């Protein structure tokens, strides 16, 4: 048994969907969440910048004494996941592989849609991971750059006059193509799931990359004997690089409960960190 916390990081707020899933399936675990809200978004940045930021984010969590690191960011997982895995001695969980496994298990007609940020789609990692598991799979991947600001702006309710047309605009091709499974490759996107279901229909199965990463985390920690001895009572602490932003208010929308224990992290101190390779 291991009572150290699980570390979760994202470029901003989206990874809170993974943190929420972890808290639900592992209620006895302590969680440390780091959101790089001062340098968000990552999805429109170049690959080298994303890799550098990702190494610093992971190094920060390792410095807090976590027993595992969950990269709850589709962009970082796609662009820098292998780089991060090579630099850690503790369990490292990204969101691409778990979501790909779930999508392959869910699809009936081998037509899988993927929606994510521009950087994630450009990396090609989701189609690659899906086809490696199912060579018959056809994958249609599309970037949905407006979804993140819509979620953070609170436009998530069914019938929303702004989000509804955006969902139709981005998903029309996937619907007409006949995908029966859709991977939500950005951890913001599950908050738009009700609108997406309304548009695509209940027959299309939605795969939440953050939730699948949480299930993988539980399995990996159990396999390595790293689960907490507690079955309830876990706590959550939050770190952000823009303490003057609206993190607490928006995070409450993601988590469904008030957010306390939010601590600032200076970007300058973060940039002095570097993930040490094995």
Tab-separated table of C-alpha atoms in Angstrom:
chain	number	residue	atom	x	y	z
A	1	UNK	CA	0.000	0.000	0.000
A	2	UNK	CA	1.170	3.525	-0.734
A	3	UNK	CA	-0.390	6.631	0.803
A	4	UNK	CA	1.385	9.153	-1.423
A	5	UNK	CA	-0.865	11.223	-3.710
A	6	UNK	CA	-1.531	10.698	-7.394
A	7	UNK	CA	-0.391	13.618	-9.528
A	8	UNK	CA	-2.553	14.860	-12.394
A	9	UNK	CA	-1.623	17.642	-14.789
A	10	UNK	CA	-3.077	19.475	-17.744
A	11	UNK	CA	-2.414	22.650	-19.662
A	12	UNK	CA	-5.364	24.163	-17.846
A	13	UNK	CA	-8.763	22.987	-16.690
A	14	UNK	CA	-9.723	20.076	-18.940
A	15	UNK	CA	-7.812	17.511	-16.912
A	16	UNK	CA	-10.266	18.080	-14.091
A	17	UNK	CA	-12.573	15.605	-15.828
A	18	UNK	CA	-9.885	12.961	-15.323
A	19	UNK	CA	-9.352	14.112	-11.726
A	20	UNK	CA	-13.083	13.819	-11.092
A	21	UNK	CA	-13.116	10.302	-12.515
A	22	UNK	CA	-10.142	9.345	-10.343
A	23	UNK	CA	-11.853	10.704	-7.232
A	24	UNK	CA	-14.970	8.680	-8.048
A	25	UNK	CA	-13.288	5.332	-8.739
A	26	UNK	CA	-10.495	5.734	-6.155
A	27	UNK	CA	-12.183	7.671	-3.322
A	28	UNK	CA	-9.456	6.810	-0.833
A	29	UNK	CA	-6.654	8.373	-2.862
A	30	UNK	CA	-5.220	11.850	-2.365
A	31	UNK	CA	-4.896	13.835	-5.583
A	32	UNK	CA	-2.590	16.677	-6.587
A	33	UNK	CA	-3.796	18.580	-9.633
A	34	UNK	CA	-1.555	20.967	-11.546
A	35	UNK	CA	-3.056	23.239	-14.190
A	36	UNK	CA	-0.707	25.396	-16.254
A	37	UNK	CA	-3.366	28.093	-16.556
A	38	UNK	CA	-0.800	30.834	-17.101
A	39	UNK	CA	0.500	29.263	-20.329
A	40	UNK	CA	-2.691	27.734	-21.698
A	41	UNK	CA	-3.535	26.862	-24.461
A	42	UNK	CA	-1.079	24.168	-25.475
A	43	UNK	CA	-3.153	22.936	-28.403
A	44	UNK	CA	-2.112	25.724	-30.756
A	45	UNK	CA	1.616	25.648	-29.882
A	46	UNK	CA	4.514	23.962	-31.640
A	47	UNK	CA	5.676	20.485	-30.687
A	48	UNK	CA	8.953	21.553	-29.059
A	49	UNK	CA	7.211	24.097	-26.833
A	50	UNK	CA	4.630	21.502	-25.796
A	51	UNK	CA	7.380	19.008	-24.924
A	52	UNK	CA	9.273	21.573	-22.850
A	53	UNK	CA	6.188	22.647	-20.939
A	54	UNK	CA	5.190	19.021	-20.382
A	55	UNK	CA	8.567	18.117	-18.885
A	56	UNK	CA	8.328	21.053	-16.501
A	57	UNK	CA	4.774	20.178	-15.481
A	58	UNK	CA	5.691	16.576	-14.754
A	59	UNK	CA	8.829	17.621	-12.878
A	60	UNK	CA	6.751	19.887	-10.654
A	61	UNK	CA	4.456	17.021	-9.653
A	62	UNK	CA	7.355	14.646	-9.051
A	63	UNK	CA	8.838	17.300	-6.782
A	64	UNK	CA	5.656	17.108	-4.704
A	65	UNK	CA	6.287	13.425	-3.994
A	66	UNK	CA	3.540	11.829	-6.063
A	67	UNK	CA	3.499	8.065	-6.620
A	68	UNK	CA	2.145	8.264	-10.180
A	69	UNK	CA	1.692	10.934	-12.823
A	70	UNK	CA	-1.431	11.158	-14.967
A	71	UNK	CA	-1.086	13.351	-18.032
A	72	UNK	CA	-4.721	14.398	-18.412
A	73	UNK	CA	-4.077	16.420	-21.553
A	74	UNK	CA	-4.720	15.022	-25.004
A	75	UNK	CA	-2.299	17.456	-26.599
A	76	UNK	CA	0.591	16.595	-24.282
A	77	UNK	CA	-0.179	12.868	-24.410
A	78	UNK	CA	-0.114	12.951	-28.204
A	79	UNK	CA	2.924	15.152	-28.700
A	80	UNK	CA	5.077	14.412	-25.641
A	81	UNK	CA	3.768	11.204	-24.089
A	82	UNK	CA	6.729	9.026	-25.097
A	83	UNK	CA	9.170	11.727	-24.001
A	84	UNK	CA	7.559	11.903	-20.569
A	85	UNK	CA	7.370	8.144	-20.103
A	86	UNK	CA	11.112	7.881	-20.749
A	87	UNK	CA	11.835	10.374	-17.980
A	88	UNK	CA	9.958	8.793	-15.083
A	89	UNK	CA	10.591	5.984	-12.675
A	90	UNK	CA	7.036	6.061	-11.322
A	91	UNK	CA	3.915	4.932	-13.204
A	92	UNK	CA	2.981	7.328	-15.993
A	93	UNK	CA	-0.463	7.298	-17.578
A	94	UNK	CA	-1.448	9.282	-20.663
A	95	UNK	CA	-4.881	9.548	-22.254
A	96	UNK	CA	-4.323	8.296	-25.814
A	97	UNK	CA	-3.722	4.563	-25.291
A	98	UNK	CA	-6.583	3.993	-22.808
A	99	UNK	CA	-9.048	5.837	-25.054
A	100	UNK	CA	-7.891	3.908	-28.125
A	101	UNK	CA	-8.436	0.589	-26.331
A	102	UNK	CA	-11.909	1.658	-25.240
A	103	UNK	CA	-12.830	2.850	-28.739
A	104	UNK	CA	-11.737	-0.414	-30.346
A	105	UNK	CA	-13.756	-2.319	-27.780
A	106	UNK	CA	-16.821	-0.166	-28.369
A	107	UNK	CA	-17.046	0.112	-32.157
A	108	UNK	CA	-19.260	-2.271	-34.113
A	109	UNK	CA	-18.681	-1.014	-37.640
A	110	UNK	CA	-14.966	-0.161	-37.258
A	111	UNK	CA	-15.651	3.511	-37.964
A	112	UNK	CA	-14.224	5.635	-35.164
A	113	UNK	CA	-14.297	9.403	-34.963
A	114	UNK	CA	-11.776	11.414	-32.968
A	115	UNK	CA	-12.165	15.051	-31.956
A	116	UNK	CA	-9.420	16.978	-30.196
A	117	UNK	CA	-7.228	20.077	-30.351
A	118	UNK	CA	-5.334	21.038	-33.499
A	119	UNK	CA	-1.988	19.835	-32.086
A	120	UNK	CA	-3.438	16.480	-31.057
A	121	UNK	CA	-4.993	15.886	-34.458
A	122	UNK	CA	-1.807	16.982	-36.258
A	123	UNK	CA	0.233	14.452	-34.246
A	124	UNK	CA	-1.758	11.521	-35.674
A	125	UNK	CA	-1.411	9.633	-32.400
A	126	UNK	CA	-5.052	8.664	-31.903
A	127	UNK	CA	-5.523	7.101	-35.366
A	128	UNK	CA	-2.169	5.353	-35.015
A	129	UNK	CA	-3.087	3.901	-31.620
A	130	UNK	CA	-6.539	2.782	-32.786
A	131	UNK	CA	-5.280	1.124	-35.966
A	132	UNK	CA	-2.506	-0.649	-34.065
A	133	UNK	CA	-5.230	-2.413	-32.080
A	134	UNK	CA	-7.686	-2.875	-34.938
A	135	UNK	CA	-6.135	-2.921	-38.432
A	136	UNK	CA	-9.639	-2.844	-39.928
A	137	UNK	CA	-10.493	0.399	-38.181
A	138	UNK	CA	-11.278	3.487	-40.217
A	139	UNK	CA	-10.580	6.685	-38.287
A	140	UNK	CA	-11.830	10.174	-39.054
A	141	UNK	CA	-10.071	12.756	-36.869
A	142	UNK	CA	-11.080	16.398	-36.687
A	143	UNK	CA	-9.886	19.401	-34.681
A	144	UNK	CA	-12.541	21.369	-32.787
A	145	UNK	CA	-10.720	24.532	-31.649
A	146	UNK	CA	-13.818	26.346	-30.391
A	147	UNK	CA	-14.854	23.635	-27.950
A	148	UNK	CA	-12.366	24.570	-25.203
A	149	UNK	CA	-13.394	28.252	-24.951
A	150	UNK	CA	-17.051	27.218	-25.113
A	151	UNK	CA	-16.614	24.885	-22.140
A	152	UNK	CA	-14.627	27.393	-20.112
A	153	UNK	CA	-17.215	30.024	-20.937
A	154	UNK	CA	-19.979	27.836	-19.495
A	155	UNK	CA	-21.671	27.027	-22.817
A	156	UNK	CA	-22.345	23.384	-22.058
A	157	UNK	CA	-26.106	23.020	-21.586
A	158	UNK	CA	-28.273	21.205	-24.143
A	159	UNK	CA	-29.843	23.750	-26.447
A	160	UNK	CA	-27.138	26.352	-25.854
A	161	UNK	CA	-27.480	28.877	-28.704
A	162	UNK	CA	-23.715	29.170	-29.178
A	163	UNK	CA	-22.465	25.650	-28.478
A	164	UNK	CA	-25.247	23.903	-30.401
A	165	UNK	CA	-24.316	25.348	-33.817
A	166	UNK	CA	-20.601	24.765	-33.070
A	167	UNK	CA	-21.246	21.085	-32.350
A	168	UNK	CA	-23.206	20.754	-35.581
A	169	UNK	CA	-20.481	22.532	-37.555
A	170	UNK	CA	-17.660	20.311	-36.284
A	171	UNK	CA	-19.500	16.979	-36.135
A	172	UNK	CA	-21.642	17.028	-39.275
A	173	UNK	CA	-19.003	15.217	-41.312
A	174	UNK	CA	-18.524	12.553	-38.639
A	175	UNK	CA	-22.261	11.994	-38.409
A	176	UNK	CA	-22.699	11.740	-42.173
A	177	UNK	CA	-19.669	9.431	-42.429
A	178	UNK	CA	-21.341	6.949	-40.093
A	179	UNK	CA	-18.978	6.741	-37.119
A	180	UNK	CA	-20.544	4.620	-34.394
A	181	UNK	CA	-17.915	5.570	-31.792
A	182	UNK	CA	-16.472	8.986	-31.003
A	183	UNK	CA	-13.342	9.577	-28.938
A	184	UNK	CA	-13.430	12.812	-26.958
A	185	UNK	CA	-9.697	13.351	-27.294
A	186	UNK	CA	-9.551	16.550	-25.264
A	187	UNK	CA	-10.478	16.327	-21.600
A	188	UNK	CA	-12.630	19.458	-21.876
A	189	UNK	CA	-14.988	17.766	-24.288
A	190	UNK	CA	-16.920	15.475	-21.892
A	191	UNK	CA	-18.682	18.561	-20.596
A	192	UNK	CA	-20.179	18.924	-24.073
A	193	UNK	CA	-21.309	15.288	-24.125
A	194	UNK	CA	-25.034	16.087	-23.731
A	195	UNK	CA	-24.955	18.362	-26.791
A	196	UNK	CA	-22.865	15.863	-28.733
A	197	UNK	CA	-25.300	13.039	-27.908
A	198	UNK	CA	-28.238	15.198	-28.944
A	199	UNK	CA	-26.605	15.809	-32.311
A	200	UNK	CA	-25.147	12.380	-33.069
A	201	UNK	CA	-27.840	10.261	-31.427
A	202	UNK	CA	-27.726	7.753	-28.600
A	203	UNK	CA	-26.443	4.955	-30.853
A	204	UNK	CA	-23.028	6.604	-31.135
A	205	UNK	CA	-20.805	5.613	-28.241
A	206	UNK	CA	-18.748	8.379	-26.654
A	207	UNK	CA	-15.326	7.561	-25.200
A	208	UNK	CA	-13.978	9.989	-22.595
A	209	UNK	CA	-10.183	9.967	-22.728
A	210	UNK	CA	-9.876	11.274	-19.166
A	211	UNK	CA	-12.225	8.674	-17.721
A	212	UNK	CA	-10.436	5.846	-19.521
A	213	UNK	CA	-7.105	7.132	-18.177
A	214	UNK	CA	-8.567	6.991	-14.668
A	215	UNK	CA	-9.548	3.336	-15.102
A	216	UNK	CA	-6.059	2.565	-16.405
A	217	UNK	CA	-4.526	4.333	-13.408
A	218	UNK	CA	-6.523	2.217	-10.987
A	219	UNK	CA	-5.503	-0.994	-12.731
A	220	UNK	CA	-1.828	-0.027	-12.904
A	221	UNK	CA	-1.604	1.018	-9.259
A	222	UNK	CA	-3.359	-2.179	-8.173
A	223	UNK	CA	-0.967	-4.259	-10.271
A	224	UNK	CA	2.054	-2.599	-8.657
A	225	UNK	CA	0.701	-2.621	-5.102
A	226	UNK	CA	0.562	1.180	-4.959
A	227	UNK	CA	-3.060	1.739	-4.005
A	228	UNK	CA	-3.877	3.548	-0.773
A	229	UNK	CA	-5.042	1.447	2.148
A	230	UNK	CA	-8.056	3.747	2.461
A	231	UNK	CA	-11.319	3.175	0.637
A	232	UNK	CA	-12.668	6.687	1.224
A	233	UNK	CA	-11.641	10.064	2.584
A	234	UNK	CA	-9.160	11.072	-0.113
A	235	UNK	CA	-8.405	14.772	-0.481
A	236	UNK	CA	-7.589	16.984	-3.467
A	237	UNK	CA	-5.181	19.905	-3.745
A	238	UNK	CA	-4.800	22.196	-6.742
A	239	UNK	CA	-1.880	24.173	-8.160
A	240	UNK	CA	-2.154	26.757	-10.946
A	241	UNK	CA	0.203	29.167	-12.695
A	242	UNK	CA	-2.419	31.917	-12.990
A	243	UNK	CA	-3.906	32.361	-9.514
A	244	UNK	CA	-5.655	35.545	-10.582
A	245	UNK	CA	-7.773	33.703	-13.143
A	246	UNK	CA	-11.150	32.061	-12.775
A	247	UNK	CA	-9.827	28.580	-11.987
A	248	UNK	CA	-11.887	27.973	-8.842
A	249	UNK	CA	-15.155	29.108	-10.409
A	250	UNK	CA	-14.735	27.145	-13.641
A	251	UNK	CA	-13.301	24.129	-11.825
A	252	UNK	CA	-16.506	23.909	-9.823
A	253	UNK	CA	-18.360	23.358	-13.123
A	254	UNK	CA	-15.965	20.515	-14.013
A	255	UNK	CA	-16.031	18.852	-10.617
A	256	UNK	CA	-19.589	19.507	-9.517
A	257	UNK	CA	-18.445	20.798	-6.130
A	258	UNK	CA	-16.605	23.791	-4.656
A	259	UNK	CA	-12.825	23.868	-5.091
A	260	UNK	CA	-10.604	24.660	-2.130
A	261	UNK	CA	-6.863	24.486	-1.482
A	262	UNK	CA	-5.725	26.234	-4.674
A	263	UNK	CA	-2.056	27.273	-4.518
A	264	UNK	CA	-0.099	29.448	-6.974
A	265	UNK	CA	3.011	28.288	-8.835
A	266	UNK	CA	5.305	30.866	-10.407
A	267	UNK	CA	5.997	30.228	-14.071
A	268	UNK	CA	9.605	31.337	-13.523
A	269	UNK	CA	10.171	28.627	-10.925
A	270	UNK	CA	8.496	26.102	-13.201
A	271	UNK	CA	10.793	26.969	-16.091
A	272	UNK	CA	13.828	26.162	-13.956
A	273	UNK	CA	12.636	22.583	-13.550
A	274	UNK	CA	13.615	19.793	-15.892
A	275	UNK	CA	12.454	16.206	-15.943
A	276	UNK	CA	15.420	13.935	-15.310
A	277	UNK	CA	15.732	10.950	-17.630
A	278	UNK	CA	16.223	7.434	-16.348
